[in-house]
């Protein structure tokens, strides 16, 4: 597959999310990590401790920005102040791409702080793609959109979720952050074949992949990011890597966060899949246990 501005980051390997409980360990031990993903909104401030921490991280590591408040799918105009701050932060981090979710979450200036599912309609495709294009033009960095997990669907939908994703990214000419855990969660909640979803994604637009753990309840499963990646999600990940080739991969672990080494060890399980497709993810040996996991 020819490299383009979305899929050319084949050397990025495996990253983990930068989280407060790990700050001390990272600064003291200086572990080997390919890159950190930061939540942009946590650092869109004028100064103080968050930016001090970020600058210290940037001295040693590559950082990729992931946002949670752009709401590409909202009908209201984009928040210009949010965009201005995001661009300032992007200049600081030199993030090679910038991601946020394919969702909506705001109405008339009021924000839900939730990643709400889209109605899969042609009208929503047009509006969402126009928003993504505006952001991409303003930020001047490739924008990639992430599929969210969902627990409800709209009667108005005119297509499947994966058709919607395809139409949006073609119309916006943007990249994809493929969250294979979100695909699995939604497939179980809505009763579709998750492999069909993975197989239909335009592989040459996938800039990054998210893996994460979820929780299974009696009637639904929830995207909790609070424990290791489950087997079916590794299966989807393997298929995605087969189709997309070596792709920057990030483990999300946001609740009940264990030690740094435990999170990193879980993330490094992705190495065997990446290396089977020609990547050269090195055994990043932070501990003996880690070495055993990736051998
Ligand atoms: Fe995700």
mmCIF file of N, CA, C and O in Angstrom, residues 1-79:
data_model
loop_
_atom_site.group_PDB
_atom_site.id
_atom_site.type_symbol
_atom_site.label_atom_id
_atom_site.label_comp_id
_atom_site.label_asym_id
_atom_site.label_seq_id
_atom_site.Cartn_x
_atom_site.Cartn_y
_atom_site.Cartn_z
ATOM 1 N N UNK A 1 0.839 -1.195 0.000
ATOM 2 C CA UNK A 1 0.000 0.000 0.000
ATOM 3 C C UNK A 1 0.885 1.261 0.000
ATOM 4 O O UNK A 1 1.814 1.349 0.794
ATOM 5 N N UNK A 2 0.594 2.193 -0.897
ATOM 6 C CA UNK A 2 1.427 3.402 -0.969
ATOM 7 C C UNK A 2 1.223 4.265 0.275
ATOM 8 O O UNK A 2 0.119 4.359 0.804
ATOM 9 N N UNK A 3 2.322 4.890 0.717
ATOM 10 C CA UNK A 3 2.221 5.746 1.906
ATOM 11 C C UNK A 3 1.579 7.080 1.532
ATOM 12 O O UNK A 3 1.818 7.618 0.455
ATOM 13 N N UNK A 4 0.736 7.585 2.388
ATOM 14 C CA UNK A 4 0.142 8.904 2.203
ATOM 15 C C UNK A 4 0.235 9.664 3.527
ATOM 16 O O UNK A 4 0.879 9.194 4.463
ATOM 17 N N UNK A 5 -0.424 10.832 3.615
ATOM 18 C CA UNK A 5 -0.243 11.631 4.831
ATOM 19 C C UNK A 5 -0.971 11.045 6.044
ATOM 20 O O UNK A 5 -0.838 11.544 7.150
ATOM 21 N N UNK A 6 -1.746 9.986 5.833
ATOM 22 C CA UNK A 6 -2.438 9.360 6.971
ATOM 23 C C UNK A 6 -1.772 8.060 7.419
ATOM 24 O O UNK A 6 -1.735 7.756 8.604
ATOM 25 N N UNK A 7 -1.282 7.281 6.485
ATOM 26 C CA UNK A 7 -0.813 5.937 6.872
ATOM 27 C C UNK A 7 0.709 5.793 6.845
ATOM 28 O O UNK A 7 1.229 4.692 6.862
ATOM 29 N N UNK A 8 1.406 6.929 6.805
ATOM 30 C CA UNK A 8 2.858 6.871 6.649
ATOM 31 C C UNK A 8 3.646 6.709 7.941
ATOM 32 O O UNK A 8 4.860 6.765 7.944
ATOM 33 N N UNK A 9 2.941 6.497 9.049
ATOM 34 C CA UNK A 9 3.645 6.465 10.352
ATOM 35 C C UNK A 9 3.926 5.034 10.794
ATOM 36 O O UNK A 9 3.652 4.645 11.930
ATOM 37 N N UNK A 10 4.492 4.261 9.882
ATOM 38 C CA UNK A 10 4.677 2.835 10.148
ATOM 39 C C UNK A 10 5.743 2.571 11.209
ATOM 40 O O UNK A 10 5.819 1.482 11.747
ATOM 41 N N UNK A 11 6.545 3.572 11.512
ATOM 42 C CA UNK A 11 7.609 3.358 12.500
ATOM 43 C C UNK A 11 7.167 3.775 13.913
ATOM 44 O O UNK A 11 7.980 3.777 14.825
ATOM 45 N N UNK A 12 5.905 4.139 14.085
ATOM 46 C CA UNK A 12 5.503 4.648 15.399
ATOM 47 C C UNK A 12 5.374 3.563 16.466
ATOM 48 O O UNK A 12 5.483 3.838 17.650
ATOM 49 N N UNK A 13 5.106 2.345 16.027
ATOM 50 C CA UNK A 13 5.059 1.252 16.999
ATOM 51 C C UNK A 13 3.922 1.415 17.998
ATOM 52 O O UNK A 13 2.781 1.703 17.624
ATOM 53 N N UNK A 14 4.267 1.268 19.276
ATOM 54 C CA UNK A 14 3.235 1.157 20.310
ATOM 55 C C UNK A 14 3.355 2.289 21.334
ATOM 56 O O UNK A 14 4.413 2.472 21.947
ATOM 57 N N UNK A 15 2.265 2.999 21.520
ATOM 58 C CA UNK A 15 2.261 4.077 22.505
ATOM 59 C C UNK A 15 1.345 3.752 23.662
ATOM 60 O O UNK A 15 0.559 2.804 23.607
ATOM 61 N N UNK A 16 1.468 4.543 24.716
ATOM 62 C CA UNK A 16 0.471 4.427 25.783
ATOM 63 C C UNK A 16 -0.004 5.822 26.189
ATOM 64 O O UNK A 16 0.669 6.821 25.914
ATOM 65 N N UNK A 17 -1.173 5.863 26.805
ATOM 66 C CA UNK A 17 -1.754 7.141 27.198
ATOM 67 C C UNK A 17 -0.994 7.723 28.389
ATOM 68 O O UNK A 17 -0.689 7.012 29.340
ATOM 69 N N UNK A 18 -0.684 9.007 28.306
ATOM 70 C CA UNK A 18 0.004 9.675 29.422
ATOM 71 C C UNK A 18 -1.031 9.965 30.514
ATOM 72 O O UNK A 18 -1.990 10.705 30.270
ATOM 73 N N UNK A 19 -0.826 9.369 31.695
ATOM 74 C CA UNK A 19 -1.802 9.523 32.772
ATOM 75 C C UNK A 19 -1.106 9.962 34.058
ATOM 76 O O UNK A 19 0.004 9.513 34.362
ATOM 77 N N UNK A 20 -1.804 10.799 34.826
ATOM 78 C CA UNK A 20 -1.214 11.415 36.031
ATOM 79 C C UNK A 20 -0.573 10.396 36.987
ATOM 80 O O UNK A 20 0.534 10.637 37.481
ATOM 81 N N UNK A 21 -1.220 9.247 37.291
ATOM 82 C CA UNK A 21 -0.604 8.326 38.264
ATOM 83 C C UNK A 21 0.769 7.811 37.823
ATOM 84 O O UNK A 21 1.499 7.276 38.652
ATOM 85 N N UNK A 22 1.112 7.983 36.553
ATOM 86 C CA UNK A 22 2.408 7.480 36.066
ATOM 87 C C UNK A 22 3.485 8.549 35.958
ATOM 88 O O UNK A 22 4.638 8.229 35.645
ATOM 89 N N UNK A 23 3.129 9.803 36.173
ATOM 90 C CA UNK A 23 4.103 10.896 35.984
ATOM 91 C C UNK A 23 5.405 10.615 36.729
ATOM 92 O O UNK A 23 6.493 10.674 36.172
ATOM 93 N N UNK A 24 5.250 10.335 38.019
ATOM 94 C CA UNK A 24 6.433 10.183 38.869
ATOM 95 C C UNK A 24 7.349 9.063 38.367
ATOM 96 O O UNK A 24 8.565 9.226 38.285
ATOM 97 N N UNK A 25 6.727 7.941 38.021
ATOM 98 C CA UNK A 25 7.493 6.796 37.528
ATOM 99 C C UNK A 25 8.235 7.150 36.235
ATOM 100 O O UNK A 25 9.416 6.823 36.073
ATOM 101 N N UNK A 26 7.542 7.832 35.340
ATOM 102 C CA UNK A 26 8.154 8.164 34.039
ATOM 103 C C UNK A 26 9.363 9.084 34.242
ATOM 104 O O UNK A 26 10.430 8.871 33.660
ATOM 105 N N UNK A 27 9.192 10.088 35.095
ATOM 106 C CA UNK A 27 10.301 11.027 35.284
ATOM 107 C C UNK A 27 11.463 10.386 36.039
ATOM 108 O O UNK A 27 12.622 10.695 35.792
ATOM 109 N N UNK A 28 11.155 9.471 36.935
ATOM 110 C CA UNK A 28 12.230 8.845 37.717
ATOM 111 C C UNK A 28 12.942 7.743 36.921
ATOM 112 O O UNK A 28 14.166 7.661 36.926
ATOM 113 N N UNK A 29 12.159 6.920 36.228
ATOM 114 C CA UNK A 29 12.737 5.723 35.585
ATOM 115 C C UNK A 29 13.070 5.914 34.098
ATOM 116 O O UNK A 29 13.765 5.090 33.514
ATOM 117 N N UNK A 30 12.497 6.952 33.502
ATOM 118 C CA UNK A 30 12.716 7.210 32.067
ATOM 119 C C UNK A 30 12.546 5.942 31.219
ATOM 120 O O UNK A 30 13.455 5.512 30.483
ATOM 121 N N UNK A 31 11.397 5.293 31.318
ATOM 122 C CA UNK A 31 11.188 4.042 30.572
ATOM 123 C C UNK A 31 11.245 4.265 29.055
ATOM 124 O O UNK A 31 10.980 5.370 28.578
ATOM 125 N N UNK A 32 11.588 3.204 28.344
ATOM 126 C CA UNK A 32 11.597 3.277 26.877
ATOM 127 C C UNK A 32 10.159 3.099 26.389
ATOM 128 O O UNK A 32 9.537 2.062 26.633
ATOM 129 N N UNK A 33 9.635 4.107 25.727
ATOM 130 C CA UNK A 33 8.268 4.048 25.189
ATOM 131 C C UNK A 33 8.311 4.710 23.811
ATOM 132 O O UNK A 33 8.948 5.749 23.642
ATOM 133 N N UNK A 34 7.632 4.105 22.830
ATOM 134 C CA UNK A 34 7.668 4.668 21.476
ATOM 135 C C UNK A 34 7.083 6.072 21.430
ATOM 136 O O UNK A 34 7.597 6.949 20.752
ATOM 137 N N UNK A 35 5.951 6.256 22.105
ATOM 138 C CA UNK A 35 5.315 7.582 22.115
ATOM 139 C C UNK A 35 4.207 7.600 23.158
ATOM 140 O O UNK A 35 3.747 6.549 23.617
ATOM 141 N N UNK A 36 3.818 8.799 23.538
ATOM 142 C CA UNK A 36 2.682 8.962 24.453
ATOM 143 C C UNK A 36 1.540 9.663 23.721
ATOM 144 O O UNK A 36 1.771 10.581 22.932
ATOM 145 N N UNK A 37 0.327 9.224 24.022
ATOM 146 C CA UNK A 37 -0.852 9.951 23.556
ATOM 147 C C UNK A 37 -1.344 10.815 24.704
ATOM 148 O O UNK A 37 -1.472 10.321 25.828
ATOM 149 N N UNK A 38 -1.573 12.095 24.428
ATOM 150 C CA UNK A 38 -2.136 12.963 25.479
ATOM 151 C C UNK A 38 -3.563 13.346 25.109
ATOM 152 O O UNK A 38 -3.921 13.394 23.932
ATOM 153 N N UNK A 39 -4.366 13.594 26.127
ATOM 154 C CA UNK A 39 -5.698 14.158 25.888
ATOM 155 C C UNK A 39 -5.490 15.664 25.747
ATOM 156 O O UNK A 39 -5.096 16.347 26.702
ATOM 157 N N UNK A 40 -5.719 16.179 24.549
ATOM 158 C CA UNK A 40 -5.410 17.595 24.271
ATOM 159 C C UNK A 40 -6.002 18.536 25.305
ATOM 160 O O UNK A 40 -5.330 19.460 25.786
ATOM 161 N N UNK A 41 -7.263 18.311 25.652
ATOM 162 C CA UNK A 41 -7.972 19.262 26.520
ATOM 163 C C UNK A 41 -7.301 19.414 27.886
ATOM 164 O O UNK A 41 -7.472 20.431 28.554
ATOM 165 N N UNK A 42 -6.534 18.405 28.323
ATOM 166 C CA UNK A 42 -5.866 18.506 29.624
ATOM 167 C C UNK A 42 -4.693 19.478 29.599
ATOM 168 O O UNK A 42 -4.174 19.855 30.655
ATOM 169 N N UNK A 43 -4.275 19.861 28.402
ATOM 170 C CA UNK A 43 -3.076 20.715 28.292
ATOM 171 C C UNK A 43 -3.368 22.016 27.543
ATOM 172 O O UNK A 43 -2.452 22.764 27.235
ATOM 173 N N UNK A 44 -4.636 22.287 27.255
ATOM 174 C CA UNK A 44 -4.993 23.525 26.550
ATOM 175 C C UNK A 44 -5.185 24.646 27.558
ATOM 176 O O UNK A 44 -6.265 25.200 27.706
ATOM 177 N N UNK A 45 -4.106 24.941 28.266
ATOM 178 C CA UNK A 45 -4.135 25.940 29.343
ATOM 179 C C UNK A 45 -3.008 26.934 29.078
ATOM 180 O O UNK A 45 -2.148 26.705 28.233
ATOM 181 N N UNK A 46 -3.033 28.049 29.826
ATOM 182 C CA UNK A 46 -2.033 29.090 29.556
ATOM 183 C C UNK A 46 -0.683 28.809 30.206
ATOM 184 O O UNK A 46 0.326 29.407 29.850
ATOM 185 N N UNK A 47 -0.640 27.948 31.188
ATOM 186 C CA UNK A 47 0.649 27.682 31.849
ATOM 187 C C UNK A 47 0.443 26.747 33.022
ATOM 188 O O UNK A 47 -0.544 26.007 33.061
ATOM 189 N N UNK A 48 1.390 26.770 33.955
ATOM 190 C CA UNK A 48 1.236 25.964 35.166
ATOM 191 C C UNK A 48 1.735 24.540 35.008
ATOM 192 O O UNK A 48 2.391 24.196 34.028
ATOM 193 N N UNK A 49 1.378 23.723 35.980
ATOM 194 C CA UNK A 49 1.884 22.355 36.096
ATOM 195 C C UNK A 49 1.645 21.482 34.845
ATOM 196 O O UNK A 49 2.551 20.804 34.392
ATOM 197 N N UNK A 50 0.420 21.512 34.240
ATOM 198 C CA UNK A 50 0.221 20.635 33.073
ATOM 199 C C UNK A 50 1.246 20.889 31.969
ATOM 200 O O UNK A 50 1.790 19.938 31.391
ATOM 201 N N UNK A 51 1.522 22.146 31.678
ATOM 202 C CA UNK A 51 2.467 22.428 30.588
ATOM 203 C C UNK A 51 3.909 22.134 30.993
ATOM 204 O O UNK A 51 4.727 21.736 30.154
ATOM 205 N N UNK A 52 4.218 22.306 32.288
ATOM 206 C CA UNK A 52 5.565 21.934 32.762
ATOM 207 C C UNK A 52 5.797 20.439 32.544
ATOM 208 O O UNK A 52 6.840 20.012 32.052
ATOM 209 N N UNK A 53 4.794 19.651 32.941
ATOM 210 C CA UNK A 53 4.885 18.194 32.768
ATOM 211 C C UNK A 53 5.033 17.857 31.291
ATOM 212 O O UNK A 53 5.888 17.064 30.893
ATOM 213 N N UNK A 54 4.201 18.478 30.473
ATOM 214 C CA UNK A 54 4.226 18.196 29.035
ATOM 215 C C UNK A 54 5.593 18.512 28.435
ATOM 216 O O UNK A 54 6.150 17.718 27.664
ATOM 217 N N UNK A 55 6.138 19.661 28.795
ATOM 218 C CA UNK A 55 7.448 20.033 28.239
ATOM 219 C C UNK A 55 8.525 19.032 28.650
ATOM 220 O O UNK A 55 9.410 18.711 27.863
ATOM 221 N N UNK A 56 8.416 18.557 29.869
ATOM 222 C CA UNK A 56 9.391 17.569 30.344
ATOM 223 C C UNK A 56 9.269 16.261 29.545
ATOM 224 O O UNK A 56 10.251 15.628 29.204
ATOM 225 N N UNK A 57 8.027 15.875 29.272
ATOM 226 C CA UNK A 57 7.782 14.665 28.464
ATOM 227 C C UNK A 57 8.340 14.868 27.051
ATOM 228 O O UNK A 57 8.988 13.987 26.487
ATOM 229 N N UNK A 58 8.107 16.052 26.499
ATOM 230 C CA UNK A 58 8.526 16.318 25.117
ATOM 231 C C UNK A 58 10.047 16.314 24.951
ATOM 232 O O UNK A 58 10.552 16.111 23.856
ATOM 233 N N UNK A 59 10.762 16.545 26.041
ATOM 234 C CA UNK A 59 12.233 16.502 25.956
ATOM 235 C C UNK A 59 12.718 15.102 25.561
ATOM 236 O O UNK A 59 13.769 14.944 24.986
ATOM 237 N N UNK A 60 11.944 14.084 25.914
ATOM 238 C CA UNK A 60 12.416 12.707 25.744
ATOM 239 C C UNK A 60 11.547 11.864 24.796
ATOM 240 O O UNK A 60 12.034 10.898 24.220
ATOM 241 N N UNK A 61 10.263 12.218 24.667
ATOM 242 C CA UNK A 61 9.325 11.327 23.962
ATOM 243 C C UNK A 61 8.565 12.056 22.852
ATOM 244 O O UNK A 61 8.344 13.261 22.922
ATOM 245 N N UNK A 62 8.078 11.231 21.872
ATOM 246 C CA UNK A 62 7.148 11.744 20.879
ATOM 247 C C UNK A 62 5.758 11.771 21.504
ATOM 248 O O UNK A 62 5.404 10.867 22.267
ATOM 249 N N UNK A 63 4.997 12.789 21.149
ATOM 250 C CA UNK A 63 3.650 12.936 21.706
ATOM 251 C C UNK A 63 2.642 13.082 20.571
ATOM 252 O O UNK A 63 2.889 13.801 19.603
ATOM 253 N N UNK A 64 1.537 12.367 20.689
ATOM 254 C CA UNK A 64 0.444 12.483 19.722
ATOM 255 C C UNK A 64 -0.795 12.976 20.468
ATOM 256 O O UNK A 64 -1.098 12.495 21.559
ATOM 257 N N UNK A 65 -1.491 13.928 19.868
ATOM 258 C CA UNK A 65 -2.655 14.524 20.540
ATOM 259 C C UNK A 65 -3.965 13.831 20.168
ATOM 260 O O UNK A 65 -4.245 13.572 18.998
ATOM 261 N N UNK A 66 -4.762 13.591 21.211
ATOM 262 C CA UNK A 66 -6.079 12.978 21.037
ATOM 263 C C UNK A 66 -7.090 13.866 21.762
ATOM 264 O O UNK A 66 -6.899 14.177 22.935
ATOM 265 N N UNK A 67 -8.137 14.283 21.065
ATOM 266 C CA UNK A 67 -9.099 15.194 21.673
ATOM 267 C C UNK A 67 -10.408 14.514 22.024
ATOM 268 O O UNK A 67 -10.731 13.449 21.492
ATOM 269 N N UNK A 68 -11.138 15.139 22.941
ATOM 270 C CA UNK A 68 -12.433 14.572 23.351
ATOM 271 C C UNK A 68 -13.561 15.608 23.297
ATOM 272 O O UNK A 68 -14.653 15.347 23.784
ATOM 273 N N UNK A 69 -13.311 16.775 22.718
ATOM 274 C CA UNK A 69 -14.338 17.818 22.796
ATOM 275 C C UNK A 69 -14.549 18.586 21.499
ATOM 276 O O UNK A 69 -15.088 19.683 21.513
ATOM 277 N N UNK A 70 -14.148 18.017 20.361
ATOM 278 C CA UNK A 70 -14.350 18.736 19.099
ATOM 279 C C UNK A 70 -15.788 18.607 18.613
ATOM 280 O O UNK A 70 -16.347 19.549 18.044
ATOM 281 N N UNK A 71 -16.402 17.446 18.838
ATOM 282 C CA UNK A 71 -17.781 17.193 18.416
ATOM 283 C C UNK A 71 -17.982 17.513 16.929
ATOM 284 O O UNK A 71 -18.806 18.357 16.566
ATOM 285 N N UNK A 72 -17.224 16.828 16.088
ATOM 286 C CA UNK A 72 -17.329 17.028 14.634
ATOM 287 C C UNK A 72 -18.767 16.895 14.146
ATOM 288 O O UNK A 72 -19.150 17.494 13.158
ATOM 289 N N UNK A 73 -19.549 16.058 14.831
ATOM 290 C CA UNK A 73 -20.894 15.765 14.338
ATOM 291 C C UNK A 73 -21.978 16.692 14.873
ATOM 292 O O UNK A 73 -23.148 16.530 14.528
ATOM 293 N N UNK A 74 -21.615 17.656 15.698
ATOM 294 C CA UNK A 74 -22.635 18.586 16.198
ATOM 295 C C UNK A 74 -23.066 19.540 15.086
ATOM 296 O O UNK A 74 -22.271 19.897 14.222
ATOM 297 N N UNK A 75 -24.339 19.954 15.156
ATOM 298 C CA UNK A 75 -24.869 20.814 14.097
ATOM 299 C C UNK A 75 -24.442 22.265 14.270
ATOM 300 O O UNK A 75 -24.447 23.044 13.322
ATOM 301 N N UNK A 76 -24.050 22.642 15.474
ATOM 302 C CA UNK A 76 -23.668 24.037 15.706
ATOM 303 C C UNK A 76 -22.266 24.306 15.146
ATOM 304 O O UNK A 76 -21.489 23.372 14.928
ATOM 305 N N UNK A 77 -21.924 25.591 14.902
ATOM 306 C CA UNK A 77 -20.582 25.886 14.374
ATOM 307 C C UNK A 77 -19.497 25.455 15.355
ATOM 308 O O UNK A 77 -19.724 25.372 16.556
ATOM 309 N N UNK A 78 -18.301 25.196 14.818
ATOM 310 C CA UNK A 78 -17.177 24.791 15.659
ATOM 311 C C UNK A 78 -16.787 25.927 16.601
ATOM 312 O O UNK A 78 -16.966 27.099 16.283
ATOM 313 N N UNK A 79 -16.244 25.558 17.738
ATOM 314 C CA UNK A 79 -15.829 26.538 18.739
ATOM 315 C C UNK A 79 -14.450 27.098 18.341
ATOM 316 O O UNK A 79 -13.446 26.408 18.413
#
